[in-house]
């Protein structure tokens, strides 16, 4: 684990590139550090000044007599290398390179960046950036960023690959009074990356929530391993690039290739990482996780002074996958007794338009004791007699003291502002629209429920085996995707016990009939791969052979066809049982990045894909994915996310198909890529499932270094 | 058309229920009318006062010597009827009943409300409300509402069934400076409803946009007819109740049954009505339609000073179904020349973090001339050198003068506030998050594109026919859903030329063979409905009969089975061609409300449903719907919305199926319900489609009064 103590709380900081021009970034950072009241020593460095703002200015870091732990570098990129050398000589521990003009600008910049990092790492100097906004650690009163926004103290640690995302989030935080413990801009993350910070923060008890904006993850497997070992603290991630267009934009933004979005999302989801997809959504999710209590379940009650908006809220709750709570009989009786006749005592609990704070109080007191209710939305619209600030005060009290989340949602604009401001100032997770509130509440609920049952399959449980065909595979291994030949695929399939169609190579019709008598009709007769690969097209496949007569005539015909096409008089002919599938499925796997050895790989490794196969594969795209390794339970969860799983499991009056055999097949796929990480992809399409079997009819395997 | 002039601009208003207590609703409304500077005469009425705020107070409306056009009634519900009588005698034209305590409270209240309406309508008095917020008409400086919010003048007319929705929207409007021409609260809409206002507003050229919050639509067909005749003006509707839970909440809120959500949504969508599903979304959609120019297409460019948020914006654009514009080569060259080297000249056009207003200006000047770009998002994050207000000024200029929509999106909180405020004050549709901006831009784009091509099938095109089986249907018509018998279904099916499986009733095996020779194998043999309905279960259906031998043995076996079960020695046996479907589809229709005669019906009439049938019907729920009547083009659009349509049309290398025949079948369903509106539902499941035919294998028809 990287020791970040010196970076977070340096005894002394040098700022390289300070001048007397207060609009320059170097000066802004220097002034930010000073004005926030940082208690360590701060040294301005600039060869052109003897003194800056009354303080002695140094020509270079080496001239500072004191030890320097952190250097903040804010000078044009072409001068950075020399300063880095200077810092290394001075035994500076961390250099924060604010300057732009490196890998984000193209090849030249990339070379320069690599040169700097290579030199630094040889000399024990770690680098944050370049091309970053800086770092802030509120508990140490350290603000070494050039953000104009003040950063308040709080329990959220945030790291981001986009400086602009950071400033927007900070600006919102300033308005709504959300606090952070750490605020880090990674820039080009030439050296320090999100994992260095994550590892530190997961172990820091004063941090309650971790947020990350990451366009490309480094070392995906390491990230997951960190999370697996510390899965109780909520980690919220915004990983843009769901669409191809956005992935292209990422490439042009960061100068490198974006990873596969679906693999990343699958991996994050499987490890209980909370994913959001917008700036406001990130903010609201951080806020609710920072302030609110966990919820015990997904049943939500609405207390509202507004009928129509209560209905809109109901739609939002159900559409988000939460449940509308059903208050107990007792609660309803109590509500009926205490509320006006026109009120509705079901959920939404409509305390009607003339409700003042006392009526919210009445309803809340009942709802908060109701065991059928897990969380409470308090919806307020600014009607003529509404006591906006009084109600806010009341809700602050209930939020802070109650045992379940009480979430104020004040809808409107002008008049509700004072109410919301009071709520934000008192650290209550509050919202100005039903959509935003329910989005955040859903994240809180998911987190509350998942964190109590998250069982990630550990890498210790990785299947170990002999990998006895590694040498054979080696022959096909190169930088390009290469398909394995049929016979090697068969060997691998047998090694992990795939259920394959029974088949035999037959030399004459008698052998074919012998096979037919041992197996069952219908059968398939086909030419060998060798003969088929011959140039001339010919009918090489006979399906639906249902009795001995048909077998004989098909055999004769096929032999004739092969002879006509290839002149081969004694061809190899394959006879195979024909599977009548109840459902055609697709099972596959794909590898992300270079995962030959997971620990050194950049990507997340293999994911398994499962779904409806056959002609509907592309029509319904009914698939789900899971990251290898999965426990048997996780495989079931993956299957159950598809719609076709209802057919496999035999709901709706249909007989169940071989669900357990399907799980076996997926486990076999998983075993195969764990035995042979050089496998880049496996494609079983179709896998034929019947009431008794799950047969891998057509298997394709590609390998790549 | 209801003449609303007196309601919108009365020469004189009486407010019944004014007192000297300024917190009472009556007084608030009276003061609102006065303080807004309404120019007509205003009379306070209250028997307990001689004078109010220095003005003469009248004991009752009848005592006012002048004519009174509008009475605003704000007294307890039990006294309202007497006041209404008084108003009617005084020849008041409109009574706005603010008071609650009517149908929303239960049976008693409903009775009272009905009594009032009956009396009023007999005496030429129209009623708005009861249980409403009132009405405001800004151009006449009339604010007869008890909302605390000021209502600014603008080109949006808004009508709502929820007072709370209105106040929340007004509060937002007050903060963001959005103006309205009319603002109407319908309350219980005992008399005047949304149609009265819609009709008026569609014809008023000073109104650019109409907004409605409606929980239940009255007279759906009338609404559509109004829209059809005036389809150029945007109408934005929030109709909550997508989920069953919300529908339940509507029932308890309005005291009556909610209509079918899917039928309503289908109808609104088909007639180009813009649907939104949240308060903020309603606000943002009204704002963009009120301020912005139409767009010529769906290609969006992003100009941004923030790389990460630009990527998020890209995801939002593509996910919303808009397109990321590709700037022309010329634009890219120009951008390259004028922007810093680190900028990205693709889309997103990243003018990087240190961009000031001039750089936005440069990029905008290029983008606004690019014919590959239909609308421009200007994304700004508050970085250290960002000129927030300068940039806002620039964008105001571009928005007002440019030919395409220029949409500012300022992300953040505190520092961007001043910029947004300036934009709002200058009537520029602006947003504080990518999600909100793209939601609204999508609505503007949909509206811009649909309004130029909206061709609604008019009721004049309704198929007229003989309805020759009306008398036979009459026998089955009652208040309950009743299935029509098989023979009548066959007659109706023939009348509209459904393609049915060929079949014959045969009395002996020779007749069956004769049929087989005329038709084709495979065949189906089955017992008559009469025999099947016999109590004993027996095998009455033989499928897959593929030659004469099989036909003979099946015939003998079936005859034996019938005899064993029923003792019937000469049964009627049905022989039918068996259709081998390439796809099983489902085609159906359902009626909303009482539509025997559309013009008097409350609902929207019939919708047609089309989709994937067979065992996947419930699994994939791959269906779409359209409102009757549809043109052939609209039917095609409906089909093409499903995923299975790709299979029917033969994309992805599969041969096309009988698409035209499918359209014929749907047209036939439509004809049938137009001929016989007493049909409540038709269910064709499956409809078997092959490469040549679309066969209605199993048809069920229900009728109801």
Short mmCIF file of C-alpha atoms in Angstrom, two decimals, chain A residues 23 25 28 104-105 133 146-150 162-165 167-169 171-176 213 215 238-250 252-254 265 277-281 305-312 314-316 318-319 324 326 341-342 344 346-348 350 381-385 388 411-417 432-436 582-584 612 615-616 618-622 643-644 646-647 652 654, chain B residues 23 25 28 104-105 133 146-150 162-165 167-169 171-176 213 215 238-250 252-254 265 277-281 305-312 314-316 318-319 324 326 341-342 344 346-348 350 381-385 388 411-417 432-436 582-584 612 615-616 618-622 643-644 646-647 652 654:
data_model
loop_
_atom_site.label_atom_id
_atom_site.label_comp_id
_atom_site.label_asym_id
_atom_site.label_seq_id
_atom_site.Cartn_x
_atom_site.Cartn_y
_atom_site.Cartn_z
CA UNK A 23 -4.79 35.26 -11.92
CA UNK A 25 -2.72 29.12 -11.58
CA UNK A 28 -3.94 30.84 -7.11
CA UNK A 104 -3.33 14.39 -23.51
CA UNK A 105 -1.85 16.43 -26.38
CA UNK A 133 -6.56 20.31 -10.63
CA UNK A 146 -6.76 25.96 -8.27
CA UNK A 147 -10.54 25.58 -7.84
CA UNK A 148 -12.28 28.82 -6.99
CA UNK A 149 -14.74 26.92 -4.84
CA UNK A 150 -14.29 26.48 -1.10
CA UNK A 162 -11.76 15.00 -14.92
CA UNK A 163 -10.90 18.35 -13.40
CA UNK A 164 -14.02 19.89 -14.89
CA UNK A 165 -16.17 17.24 -13.28
CA UNK A 167 -15.20 21.83 -10.28
CA UNK A 168 -18.83 21.26 -11.24
CA UNK A 169 -19.30 18.90 -8.31
CA UNK A 171 -19.71 24.21 -7.17
CA UNK A 172 -22.83 22.17 -6.45
CA UNK A 173 -21.39 21.15 -3.08
CA UNK A 174 -20.75 24.78 -2.21
CA UNK A 175 -24.37 25.64 -2.95
CA UNK A 176 -25.79 22.71 -1.04
CA UNK A 213 -15.23 9.62 -11.70
CA UNK A 215 -13.01 7.11 -17.60
CA UNK A 238 -19.36 7.30 -12.54
CA UNK A 239 -17.83 5.52 -15.50
CA UNK A 240 -19.03 7.30 -18.63
CA UNK A 241 -18.97 5.71 -22.05
CA UNK A 242 -22.08 3.56 -22.17
CA UNK A 243 -22.52 4.49 -25.82
CA UNK A 244 -19.96 4.01 -28.58
CA UNK A 245 -20.05 7.71 -29.32
CA UNK A 246 -19.01 8.52 -25.76
CA UNK A 247 -16.25 5.91 -25.91
CA UNK A 248 -14.88 7.67 -28.95
CA UNK A 249 -14.99 10.94 -27.04
CA UNK A 250 -13.09 9.34 -24.17
CA UNK A 252 -9.94 11.69 -27.86
CA UNK A 253 -10.11 13.14 -24.34
CA UNK A 254 -7.60 10.89 -22.64
CA UNK A 265 -20.10 -2.35 -15.67
CA UNK A 277 -24.62 8.15 -14.69
CA UNK A 278 -24.72 11.92 -14.20
CA UNK A 279 -23.18 14.76 -12.23
CA UNK A 280 -26.30 15.58 -10.26
CA UNK A 281 -26.90 11.88 -9.72
CA UNK A 305 -49.49 17.97 1.16
CA UNK A 306 -49.98 17.61 -2.60
CA UNK A 307 -52.18 14.98 -4.22
CA UNK A 308 -50.96 15.22 -7.82
CA UNK A 309 -47.26 15.27 -7.02
CA UNK A 310 -47.89 12.34 -4.63
CA UNK A 311 -49.12 10.35 -7.62
CA UNK A 312 -46.08 11.32 -9.67
CA UNK A 314 -45.74 6.90 -6.63
CA UNK A 315 -44.97 6.29 -10.31
CA UNK A 316 -41.31 7.13 -9.67
CA UNK A 318 -42.52 1.80 -8.57
CA UNK A 319 -40.64 2.48 -11.80
CA UNK A 324 -44.96 1.41 -2.12
CA UNK A 326 -48.68 -0.57 2.91
CA UNK A 341 -61.61 13.76 6.99
CA UNK A 342 -60.48 14.63 3.48
CA UNK A 344 -55.95 9.89 2.60
CA UNK A 346 -53.31 4.97 2.53
CA UNK A 347 -49.95 5.48 0.92
CA UNK A 348 -49.43 8.21 -0.36
CA UNK A 350 -52.17 12.79 1.70
CA UNK A 381 -45.37 21.83 -2.30
CA UNK A 382 -45.43 25.54 -1.44
CA UNK A 383 -49.14 26.16 -0.97
CA UNK A 384 -50.58 29.25 0.60
CA UNK A 385 -50.61 28.09 4.24
CA UNK A 388 -41.93 25.81 4.70
CA UNK A 411 -40.92 20.82 -4.98
CA UNK A 412 -41.05 24.26 -6.54
CA UNK A 413 -38.51 27.05 -6.92
CA UNK A 414 -38.63 30.41 -5.21
CA UNK A 415 -40.52 29.86 -1.94
CA UNK A 416 -39.08 26.49 -1.10
CA UNK A 417 -35.50 27.75 -1.36
CA UNK A 432 -36.10 19.38 -5.11
CA UNK A 433 -37.76 16.80 -7.35
CA UNK A 434 -39.34 13.35 -7.06
CA UNK A 435 -37.01 11.95 -9.73
CA UNK A 436 -33.84 13.04 -7.96
CA UNK A 582 -36.89 -26.91 -26.21
CA UNK A 583 -34.95 -23.67 -26.18
CA UNK A 584 -31.86 -22.50 -28.00
CA UNK A 612 -31.58 -16.47 -25.60
CA UNK A 615 -32.79 -16.50 -34.47
CA UNK A 616 -33.98 -14.34 -31.56
CA UNK A 618 -30.18 -10.36 -32.15
CA UNK A 619 -33.90 -9.58 -32.08
CA UNK A 620 -34.34 -9.55 -28.31
CA UNK A 621 -30.75 -9.19 -27.11
CA UNK A 622 -31.97 -10.95 -24.00
CA UNK A 643 -36.30 -13.04 -19.52
CA UNK A 644 -35.73 -16.45 -21.08
CA UNK A 646 -38.66 -17.89 -16.90
CA UNK A 647 -39.05 -20.38 -19.73
CA UNK A 652 -46.32 -19.91 -16.71
CA UNK A 654 -44.61 -24.70 -19.05
CA UNK B 23 -54.84 34.80 5.91
CA UNK B 25 -58.39 32.25 1.12
CA UNK B 28 -56.13 36.39 -0.35
CA UNK B 104 -63.32 14.53 -3.54
CA UNK B 105 -64.59 13.78 -0.02
CA UNK B 133 -56.93 27.15 -6.94
CA UNK B 146 -54.91 32.04 -3.92
CA UNK B 147 -51.36 31.17 -4.97
CA UNK B 148 -48.73 33.17 -3.14
CA UNK B 149 -46.57 33.16 -6.26
CA UNK B 150 -46.60 36.01 -8.78
CA UNK B 162 -53.98 19.43 -9.33
CA UNK B 163 -53.69 22.70 -7.44
CA UNK B 164 -50.50 21.52 -5.76
CA UNK B 165 -48.93 20.76 -9.12
CA UNK B 167 -48.22 25.92 -7.13
CA UNK B 168 -45.04 23.87 -7.49
CA UNK B 169 -44.83 24.79 -11.17
CA UNK B 171 -42.88 28.48 -7.71
CA UNK B 172 -40.36 27.11 -10.19
CA UNK B 173 -41.54 29.60 -12.81
CA UNK B 174 -41.05 32.45 -10.36
CA UNK B 175 -37.46 31.37 -9.71
CA UNK B 176 -36.62 30.90 -13.38
CA UNK B 213 -51.65 18.11 -15.97
CA UNK B 215 -55.23 12.66 -14.15
CA UNK B 238 -48.44 15.07 -17.86
CA UNK B 239 -50.79 12.14 -17.31
CA UNK B 240 -49.59 10.32 -14.19
CA UNK B 241 -50.54 6.76 -13.41
CA UNK B 242 -48.16 4.66 -15.46
CA UNK B 243 -48.00 2.16 -12.61
CA UNK B 244 -50.95 0.39 -11.03
CA UNK B 245 -49.98 1.81 -7.65
CA UNK B 246 -50.26 5.36 -9.00
CA UNK B 247 -53.60 4.55 -10.59
CA UNK B 248 -54.85 3.46 -7.20
CA UNK B 249 -53.61 6.74 -5.76
CA UNK B 250 -55.47 8.66 -8.49
CA UNK B 252 -58.34 7.84 -4.01
CA UNK B 253 -57.34 11.38 -4.98
CA UNK B 254 -60.11 12.15 -7.45
CA UNK B 265 -50.72 7.12 -23.78
CA UNK B 277 -43.50 12.43 -16.61
CA UNK B 278 -42.34 14.83 -13.93
CA UNK B 279 -42.79 18.37 -12.64
CA UNK B 280 -39.30 19.55 -13.59
CA UNK B 281 -39.63 17.78 -16.92
CA UNK B 305 -14.99 23.69 -21.70
CA UNK B 306 -15.15 20.39 -19.79
CA UNK B 307 -13.98 17.07 -21.23
CA UNK B 308 -15.55 14.67 -18.73
CA UNK B 309 -18.97 16.34 -18.65
CA UNK B 310 -18.82 16.44 -22.47
CA UNK B 311 -18.57 12.66 -22.45
CA UNK B 312 -21.48 12.39 -20.05
CA UNK B 314 -22.59 12.45 -25.30
CA UNK B 315 -23.98 9.42 -23.50
CA UNK B 316 -27.17 11.36 -22.70
CA UNK B 318 -27.29 8.98 -27.74
CA UNK B 319 -29.35 7.31 -25.03
CA UNK B 324 -24.17 13.22 -32.22
CA UNK B 326 -20.48 15.10 -37.29
CA UNK B 341 -3.74 22.76 -30.18
CA UNK B 342 -5.09 20.75 -27.22
CA UNK B 344 -10.78 18.65 -29.82
CA UNK B 346 -14.62 16.59 -33.30
CA UNK B 347 -17.90 16.51 -31.50
CA UNK B 348 -17.84 17.13 -28.50
CA UNK B 350 -13.75 20.55 -26.48
CA UNK B 381 -18.36 24.17 -16.01
CA UNK B 382 -17.18 26.87 -13.58
CA UNK B 383 -13.42 26.59 -13.88
CA UNK B 384 -11.04 29.14 -12.59
CA UNK B 385 -10.81 31.36 -15.66
CA UNK B 388 -19.63 32.83 -16.56
CA UNK B 411 -23.24 22.68 -14.58
CA UNK B 412 -22.43 23.31 -10.96
CA UNK B 413 -24.17 25.21 -8.18
CA UNK B 414 -22.92 28.38 -6.56
CA UNK B 415 -20.79 30.16 -9.17
CA UNK B 416 -22.95 29.37 -12.17
CA UNK B 417 -26.06 30.83 -10.53
CA UNK B 432 -28.24 23.07 -15.00
CA UNK B 433 -27.65 19.44 -15.92
CA UNK B 434 -27.02 17.36 -19.05
CA UNK B 435 -29.98 15.09 -18.24
CA UNK B 436 -32.47 17.95 -18.01
CA UNK B 582 -42.57 -18.97 -39.64
CA UNK B 583 -43.57 -16.69 -36.80
CA UNK B 584 -46.45 -16.71 -34.37
CA UNK B 612 -44.79 -11.46 -30.89
CA UNK B 615 -44.86 -18.88 -25.91
CA UNK B 616 -42.77 -15.71 -26.03
CA UNK B 618 -45.41 -13.04 -21.97
CA UNK B 619 -41.65 -13.54 -21.91
CA UNK B 620 -40.72 -10.63 -24.15
CA UNK B 621 -43.88 -8.52 -24.06
CA UNK B 622 -42.74 -7.30 -27.45
CA UNK B 643 -38.57 -6.00 -32.35
CA UNK B 644 -40.22 -8.94 -34.09
CA UNK B 646 -37.24 -7.13 -38.08
CA UNK B 647 -37.91 -10.85 -38.47
CA UNK B 652 -30.42 -10.05 -40.86
CA UNK B 654 -33.61 -14.09 -43.10
#
